[in-house]
mmCIF file of C-alpha atoms in Angstrom:
data_model
loop_
_atom_site.group_PDB
_atom_site.id
_atom_site.type_symbol
_atom_site.label_atom_id
_atom_site.label_comp_id
_atom_site.label_asym_id
_atom_site.label_seq_id
_atom_site.Cartn_x
_atom_site.Cartn_y
_atom_site.Cartn_z
ATOM 1 C CA MET C 265 -13.183 1.194 23.553
ATOM 2 C CA SER C 266 -15.955 3.497 22.357
ATOM 3 C CA TYR C 267 -17.725 6.481 23.880
ATOM 4 C CA ARG C 268 -20.796 7.482 21.881
ATOM 5 C CA GLY C 269 -19.057 6.456 18.671
ATOM 6 C CA MET C 270 -15.720 7.983 19.625
ATOM 7 C CA GLU C 271 -12.824 5.581 19.151
ATOM 8 C CA PHE C 272 -9.486 5.697 20.843
ATOM 9 C CA SER C 273 -6.665 5.195 18.381
ATOM 10 C CA PHE C 274 -3.409 4.317 20.086
ATOM 11 C CA LEU C 275 -0.594 6.433 18.694
ATOM 12 C CA SER C 276 2.482 4.671 17.471
ATOM 13 C CA VAL C 277 2.031 1.567 19.595
ATOM 14 C CA CYS C 278 5.157 -0.447 18.936
ATOM 15 C CA PHE C 279 4.486 -4.059 18.028
ATOM 16 C CA CYS C 280 7.908 -4.978 19.354
ATOM 17 C CA LEU C 281 9.707 -3.816 22.482
ATOM 18 C CA ALA C 282 12.733 -1.620 22.095
ATOM 19 C CA ILE C 283 16.104 -3.306 21.872
ATOM 20 C CA ILE C 284 18.985 -1.123 22.931
ATOM 21 C CA PHE C 285 21.802 -0.831 20.451
ATOM 22 C CA HIS C 286 24.778 1.433 19.951
ATOM 23 C CA GLN C 287 24.498 4.114 17.314
ATOM 24 C CA SER C 288 27.093 6.677 16.362
ATOM 25 C CA SER C 289 26.007 9.847 14.628
ATOM 26 C CA ALA C 290 29.040 12.082 14.454
ATOM 27 C CA VAL C 291 28.826 14.820 11.859
ATOM 28 C CA SER C 292 31.866 16.853 10.904
ATOM 29 C CA GLY C 293 32.597 19.740 8.580
ATOM 30 C CA GLU C 294 31.279 23.257 8.348
ATOM 31 C CA THR C 295 27.924 24.098 6.810
ATOM 32 C CA SER C 296 26.386 27.363 5.778
ATOM 33 C CA VAL C 297 23.445 28.507 7.865
ATOM 34 C CA PRO C 298 20.856 30.530 5.922
ATOM 35 C CA THR C 299 18.895 33.187 7.810
ATOM 36 C CA ILE C 300 15.112 32.846 7.820
ATOM 37 C CA LEU C 301 12.670 35.619 8.730
ATOM 38 C CA ASN C 302 10.780 34.221 11.686
ATOM 39 C CA LEU C 303 8.000 36.034 13.545
ATOM 40 C CA GLY C 304 9.503 39.451 12.907
ATOM 41 C CA ARG C 305 13.046 38.592 13.961
ATOM 42 C CA LYS C 306 16.020 36.837 12.408
ATOM 43 C CA GLU C 307 16.313 33.157 13.325
ATOM 44 C CA LYS C 308 19.138 31.006 12.047
ATOM 45 C CA ILE C 309 17.812 27.628 10.965
ATOM 46 C CA ASP C 310 20.332 25.226 9.449
ATOM 47 C CA LEU C 311 19.069 23.927 6.100
ATOM 48 C CA SER C 312 22.095 21.723 5.411
ATOM 49 C CA GLY C 313 20.709 18.530 6.905
ATOM 50 C CA THR C 314 22.889 18.672 10.030
ATOM 51 C CA VAL C 315 20.772 17.868 13.069
ATOM 52 C CA HIS C 316 20.882 20.313 15.977
ATOM 53 C CA ARG C 317 19.326 18.687 18.992
ATOM 54 C CA ALA C 318 19.765 19.342 22.691
ATOM 55 C CA ARG C 319 18.142 16.221 24.114
ATOM 56 C CA LYS C 320 15.750 13.373 23.450
ATOM 57 C CA ILE C 321 12.302 13.544 25.048
ATOM 58 C CA ALA C 322 10.642 10.276 23.981
ATOM 59 C CA GLN C 323 11.837 7.857 26.634
ATOM 60 C CA THR C 324 8.768 5.699 25.971
ATOM 61 C CA PRO C 325 6.550 5.299 22.865
ATOM 62 C CA GLN C 326 3.792 7.877 22.642
ATOM 63 C CA LEU C 327 0.264 6.922 23.639
ATOM 64 C CA GLY C 328 -2.984 8.820 23.293
ATOM 65 C CA TRP C 329 -5.829 9.650 20.943
ATOM 66 C CA ASN C 330 -5.822 10.817 17.334
ATOM 67 C CA SER C 331 -8.747 12.320 15.473
ATOM 68 C CA TRP C 332 -8.161 10.976 11.979
ATOM 69 C CA ASN C 333 -9.470 7.425 11.653
ATOM 70 C CA HIS C 334 -12.955 8.243 12.871
ATOM 71 C CA PHE C 335 -13.489 11.962 12.316
ATOM 72 C CA GLN C 336 -11.128 12.770 9.436
ATOM 73 C CA CYS C 337 -12.056 16.319 8.280
ATOM 74 C CA ARG C 338 -15.096 16.488 10.565
ATOM 75 C CA ILE C 339 -12.922 17.393 13.556
ATOM 76 C CA THR C 340 -14.032 20.256 15.848
ATOM 77 C CA GLU C 341 -12.768 21.803 19.059
ATOM 78 C CA GLY C 342 -15.708 20.254 20.914
ATOM 79 C CA ILE C 343 -14.672 16.780 19.811
ATOM 80 C CA VAL C 344 -11.096 17.416 20.928
ATOM 81 C CA LYS C 345 -12.240 18.547 24.374
ATOM 82 C CA THR C 346 -14.493 15.512 24.704
ATOM 83 C CA ALA C 347 -11.591 13.217 23.789
ATOM 84 C CA ALA C 348 -9.490 14.857 26.496
ATOM 85 C CA ASP C 349 -12.276 14.407 29.035
ATOM 86 C CA LYS C 350 -12.665 10.732 28.148
ATOM 87 C CA LEU C 351 -8.946 10.000 28.429
ATOM 88 C CA VAL C 352 -9.166 11.242 31.998
ATOM 89 C CA SER C 353 -12.516 9.746 33.042
ATOM 90 C CA SER C 354 -11.677 6.351 31.524
ATOM 91 C CA GLY C 355 -8.454 6.114 33.501
ATOM 92 C CA LEU C 356 -6.350 5.858 30.364
ATOM 93 C CA VAL C 357 -4.325 8.926 31.324
ATOM 94 C CA ALA C 358 -3.072 7.054 34.385
ATOM 95 C CA LEU C 359 -1.735 4.375 32.036
ATOM 96 C CA GLY C 360 0.242 6.892 29.990
ATOM 97 C CA TYR C 361 -2.267 7.884 27.314
ATOM 98 C CA VAL C 362 -1.481 11.581 27.513
ATOM 99 C CA TYR C 363 -1.531 12.897 23.934
ATOM 100 C CA VAL C 364 -4.659 14.409 22.392
ATOM 101 C CA ASN C 365 -3.736 14.805 18.748
ATOM 102 C CA ILE C 366 -5.562 16.854 16.145
ATOM 103 C CA ASP C 367 -4.864 15.489 12.660
ATOM 104 C CA ASP C 368 -5.415 17.145 9.269
ATOM 105 C CA CYS C 369 -8.139 19.714 8.511
ATOM 106 C CA TRP C 370 -7.811 21.895 11.614
ATOM 107 C CA GLN C 371 -6.361 24.663 9.424
ATOM 108 C CA ALA C 372 -7.989 27.458 7.508
ATOM 109 C CA ASP C 373 -7.533 27.302 3.735
ATOM 110 C CA SER C 374 -4.806 29.962 3.678
ATOM 111 C CA ARG C 375 -2.242 31.634 5.928
ATOM 112 C CA ASP C 376 -2.785 35.043 7.478
ATOM 113 C CA SER C 377 -1.194 38.280 6.263
ATOM 114 C CA GLU C 378 1.952 37.549 8.310
ATOM 115 C CA GLY C 379 2.371 34.090 6.835
ATOM 116 C CA ARG C 380 1.170 32.195 9.882
ATOM 117 C CA LEU C 381 -1.002 29.107 9.920
ATOM 118 C CA VAL C 382 -4.416 29.824 11.390
ATOM 119 C CA PRO C 383 -7.104 27.417 12.604
ATOM 120 C CA SER C 384 -10.433 27.116 10.853
ATOM 121 C CA PRO C 385 -12.712 29.848 12.224
ATOM 122 C CA VAL C 386 -15.653 27.480 11.774
ATOM 123 C CA TRP C 387 -14.367 24.350 13.493
ATOM 124 C CA PHE C 388 -11.868 25.909 15.925
ATOM 125 C CA PRO C 389 -13.298 29.363 16.680
ATOM 126 C CA SER C 390 -11.551 29.558 20.077
ATOM 127 C CA GLY C 391 -8.145 28.957 18.499
ATOM 128 C CA ILE C 392 -5.536 26.287 19.142
ATOM 129 C CA LYS C 393 -4.042 28.083 22.150
ATOM 130 C CA ALA C 394 -7.370 27.816 23.977
ATOM 131 C CA ILE C 395 -7.592 24.116 23.123
ATOM 132 C CA ALA C 396 -4.043 23.568 24.366
ATOM 133 C CA ASP C 397 -4.865 25.339 27.628
ATOM 134 C CA TYR C 398 -7.909 23.104 28.112
ATOM 135 C CA VAL C 399 -5.977 19.926 27.353
ATOM 136 C CA HIS C 400 -3.148 20.962 29.667
ATOM 137 C CA SER C 401 -5.641 21.656 32.459
ATOM 138 C CA LYS C 402 -6.523 17.953 32.315
ATOM 139 C CA GLY C 403 -2.893 16.912 32.732
ATOM 140 C CA LEU C 404 -2.673 15.979 29.038
ATOM 141 C CA LYS C 405 -0.628 17.139 26.046
ATOM 142 C CA LEU C 406 -1.838 18.560 22.750
ATOM 143 C CA GLY C 407 -0.690 17.324 19.366
ATOM 144 C CA ILE C 408 -1.161 18.955 15.984
ATOM 145 C CA TYR C 409 -0.595 18.060 12.345
ATOM 146 C CA SER C 410 1.299 19.572 9.444
ATOM 147 C CA ASP C 411 3.058 18.434 6.295
ATOM 148 C CA ALA C 412 6.565 18.558 4.797
ATOM 149 C CA GLY C 413 5.078 19.686 1.509
ATOM 150 C CA THR C 414 3.362 22.720 0.051
ATOM 151 C CA ARG C 415 -0.020 21.335 1.083
ATOM 152 C CA THR C 416 -1.278 18.778 3.570
ATOM 153 C CA CYS C 417 -2.801 15.548 2.348
ATOM 154 C CA GLU C 418 -6.222 17.226 2.483
ATOM 155 C CA GLY C 419 -5.039 20.330 0.647
ATOM 156 C CA LYS C 420 -4.518 22.699 3.580
ATOM 157 C CA PRO C 421 -1.369 24.893 3.754
ATOM 158 C CA GLY C 422 1.774 22.822 4.269
ATOM 159 C CA SER C 423 4.927 23.760 6.154
ATOM 160 C CA LEU C 424 7.538 23.312 3.417
ATOM 161 C CA GLY C 425 9.412 26.609 3.266
ATOM 162 C CA HIS C 426 7.613 27.834 6.389
ATOM 163 C CA GLU C 427 9.288 25.589 8.950
ATOM 164 C CA ALA C 428 10.605 28.322 11.247
ATOM 165 C CA ILE C 429 7.441 30.375 11.498
ATOM 166 C CA ASP C 430 5.245 27.276 11.865
ATOM 167 C CA ALA C 431 7.423 25.752 14.575
ATOM 168 C CA HIS C 432 7.316 28.980 16.571
ATOM 169 C CA THR C 433 3.572 29.282 16.033
ATOM 170 C CA PHE C 434 3.079 25.784 17.424
ATOM 171 C CA ALA C 435 5.320 26.582 20.387
ATOM 172 C CA GLU C 436 3.460 29.819 21.132
ATOM 173 C CA TRP C 437 0.179 27.941 21.085
ATOM 174 C CA GLY C 438 1.517 25.416 23.608
ATOM 175 C CA VAL C 439 1.621 22.440 21.260
ATOM 176 C CA ASP C 440 3.457 19.382 22.611
ATOM 177 C CA TYR C 441 3.462 17.063 19.580
ATOM 178 C CA LEU C 442 3.763 17.452 15.810
ATOM 179 C CA LYS C 443 2.731 14.779 13.340
ATOM 180 C CA TYR C 444 4.525 15.753 10.132
ATOM 181 C CA ASP C 445 3.191 14.174 6.949
ATOM 182 C CA ASN C 446 4.707 13.855 3.460
ATOM 183 C CA CYS C 447 2.111 14.853 0.859
ATOM 184 C CA TYR C 448 2.737 17.370 -1.940
ATOM 185 C CA ASN C 449 6.478 17.514 -1.307
ATOM 186 C CA ASP C 450 8.917 18.964 -3.820
ATOM 187 C CA GLY C 451 11.097 15.897 -4.260
ATOM 188 C CA THR C 452 13.774 17.097 -1.835
ATOM 189 C CA PRO C 453 15.133 14.066 0.068
ATOM 190 C CA ASN C 454 12.958 13.134 3.016
ATOM 191 C CA LYS C 455 15.834 13.256 5.473
ATOM 192 C CA LEU C 456 16.642 16.863 4.568
ATOM 193 C CA ARG C 457 13.053 18.122 4.715
ATOM 194 C CA TYR C 458 12.392 16.456 8.048
ATOM 195 C CA THR C 459 15.692 17.630 9.509
ATOM 196 C CA VAL C 460 14.827 21.238 8.658
ATOM 197 C CA MET C 461 11.636 20.974 10.706
ATOM 198 C CA ARG C 462 13.490 19.142 13.465
ATOM 199 C CA ASN C 463 15.906 22.057 13.747
ATOM 200 C CA ALA C 464 13.070 24.590 13.622
ATOM 201 C CA LEU C 465 11.316 22.838 16.500
ATOM 202 C CA GLU C 466 14.565 22.713 18.452
ATOM 203 C CA ALA C 467 15.082 26.458 17.945
ATOM 204 C CA THR C 468 11.799 27.227 19.730
ATOM 205 C CA GLY C 469 13.145 25.955 23.039
ATOM 206 C CA ARG C 470 9.930 24.008 23.679
ATOM 207 C CA ASP C 471 9.833 20.219 24.005
ATOM 208 C CA ILE C 472 7.689 19.122 21.056
ATOM 209 C CA PHE C 473 7.471 15.428 20.229
ATOM 210 C CA PHE C 474 8.330 15.109 16.523
ATOM 211 C CA SER C 475 6.372 12.337 14.825
ATOM 212 C CA MET C 476 7.836 11.864 11.351
ATOM 213 C CA CYS C 477 5.355 10.459 8.835
ATOM 214 C CA GLU C 478 7.178 9.770 5.557
ATOM 215 C CA TRP C 479 5.413 6.383 5.298
ATOM 216 C CA GLY C 480 8.610 4.346 5.571
ATOM 217 C CA GLN C 481 9.714 5.355 2.072
ATOM 218 C CA ASP C 482 13.414 5.656 2.880
ATOM 219 C CA ASP C 483 13.604 3.081 5.694
ATOM 220 C CA PRO C 484 13.720 5.780 8.390
ATOM 221 C CA ALA C 485 14.444 3.281 11.144
ATOM 222 C CA LEU C 486 17.987 3.237 9.749
ATOM 223 C CA TRP C 487 18.584 6.992 10.118
ATOM 224 C CA ALA C 488 15.760 8.861 11.848
ATOM 225 C CA TYR C 489 16.803 8.378 15.486
ATOM 226 C CA ASP C 490 18.704 11.662 15.422
ATOM 227 C CA VAL C 491 15.937 13.482 13.562
ATOM 228 C CA ALA C 492 12.617 12.442 15.100
ATOM 229 C CA ASP C 493 11.071 10.996 18.243
ATOM 230 C CA SER C 494 9.182 8.458 16.144
ATOM 231 C CA TRP C 495 9.042 7.552 12.465
ATOM 232 C CA ARG C 496 6.369 5.864 10.413
ATOM 233 C CA THR C 497 7.624 2.563 9.046
ATOM 234 C CA THR C 498 4.800 1.759 6.603
ATOM 235 C CA VAL C 499 1.947 3.221 4.603
ATOM 236 C CA ASP C 500 -1.355 3.935 6.334
ATOM 237 C CA ILE C 501 -3.118 1.146 8.145
ATOM 238 C CA GLY C 502 -6.270 -0.067 6.399
ATOM 239 C CA ASP C 503 -9.729 -1.028 7.574
ATOM 240 C CA THR C 504 -9.000 -4.769 7.735
ATOM 241 C CA TRP C 505 -7.313 -7.275 10.001
ATOM 242 C CA ARG C 506 -5.175 -8.213 6.996
ATOM 243 C CA SER C 507 -3.769 -4.712 6.872
ATOM 244 C CA MET C 508 -3.100 -4.641 10.600
ATOM 245 C CA ILE C 509 -1.314 -8.000 10.596
ATOM 246 C CA ARG C 510 0.665 -7.097 7.469
ATOM 247 C CA ILE C 511 1.929 -3.928 9.119
ATOM 248 C CA ALA C 512 2.859 -5.881 12.233
ATOM 249 C CA ASP C 513 4.849 -8.334 10.123
ATOM 250 C CA LEU C 514 6.599 -5.545 8.195
ATOM 251 C CA ASN C 515 7.748 -4.024 11.480
ATOM 252 C CA ASN C 516 9.533 -7.150 12.667
ATOM 253 C CA LYS C 517 12.778 -6.238 10.935
ATOM 254 C CA TRP C 518 12.780 -2.718 12.376
ATOM 255 C CA ALA C 519 12.318 -3.690 16.041
ATOM 256 C CA LYS C 520 16.024 -3.595 16.835
ATOM 257 C CA TYR C 521 16.269 0.071 15.838
ATOM 258 C CA ALA C 522 13.744 1.295 18.415
ATOM 259 C CA LYS C 523 14.996 2.447 21.793
ATOM 260 C CA PRO C 524 14.364 5.204 24.346
ATOM 261 C CA GLY C 525 14.508 8.463 22.444
ATOM 262 C CA GLY C 526 13.241 7.098 19.112
ATOM 263 C CA TRP C 527 10.518 4.641 18.163
ATOM 264 C CA ASN C 528 9.098 2.807 15.174
ATOM 265 C CA ASP C 529 5.571 3.932 14.304
ATOM 266 C CA PRO C 530 3.421 1.298 12.562
ATOM 267 C CA ASP C 531 0.519 3.782 12.365
ATOM 268 C CA MET C 532 -2.402 4.153 14.740
ATOM 269 C CA LEU C 533 -3.774 1.045 16.404
ATOM 270 C CA GLN C 534 -7.464 1.012 15.597
ATOM 271 C CA THR C 535 -9.674 -0.383 18.345
ATOM 272 C CA PRO C 536 -12.218 -2.816 16.847
ATOM 273 C CA THR C 537 -15.350 -1.334 18.382
ATOM 274 C CA CYS C 538 -16.175 1.714 16.313
ATOM 275 C CA CYS C 539 -19.039 2.241 13.957
ATOM 276 C CA ARG C 540 -17.109 3.375 10.884
ATOM 277 C CA TRP C 541 -14.178 0.980 10.672
ATOM 278 C CA GLY C 542 -15.059 -2.658 10.066
ATOM 279 C CA MET C 543 -12.471 -4.542 12.120
ATOM 280 C CA ALA C 544 -15.072 -5.708 14.623
ATOM 281 C CA ALA C 545 -16.964 -7.582 11.942
#
């Protein structure tokens, strides 16, 4: 489906239906809880790897639009608003396509004087809060992107070491979804780094869908149900049918681990009608 060259990439469309299975995740023992300065007050965020989670919000796999495959770093607030409008006018929102997700490159090149992430003043002059308000007015939800490293994959400021302040910034803006990538990390185990952000999101009190994107490095289907709402199971999808089919095949063995509350993510499903990607050929 294409609107003036705008493609709709389905987020985390599972190639296999969820199969319910029993999973136990009891954690015992005491852990130390470091105190992190967070937005001018003291917030306790557990850095031990113990998951603190009140409830699961992803009863179905997430569906919506993502900016990356077509626009990459050419994303603007106007494009995001147009995507929201098209999800509504096309009728896709009635089918559950409710997320409008901004991928990498929305950020300015550095944090502000208080250590907060800030949007690019060129491409998002109205700010993310204004975009979230617009998206919400359409009955949709806004997603945003960050990284469990010192920088994002495109070199923007990452959230490693800034989890608490970034989570609360996203919550204050009204963000409903976080895609959390894995570039420029410090070698700390993936499970620990992603759990720290999970706990930071939980501490905000806002329901934020946590989309873990560690590219399937540590077989997250085996452990990520208690950490994330979805987890990438493979590397990025490529611009070929071969890549798409390969990723589908790789996901076969992980199907049994998906269930309400946590889903396999085989990367965005690229619709074969756009001008940049070649799948239609």
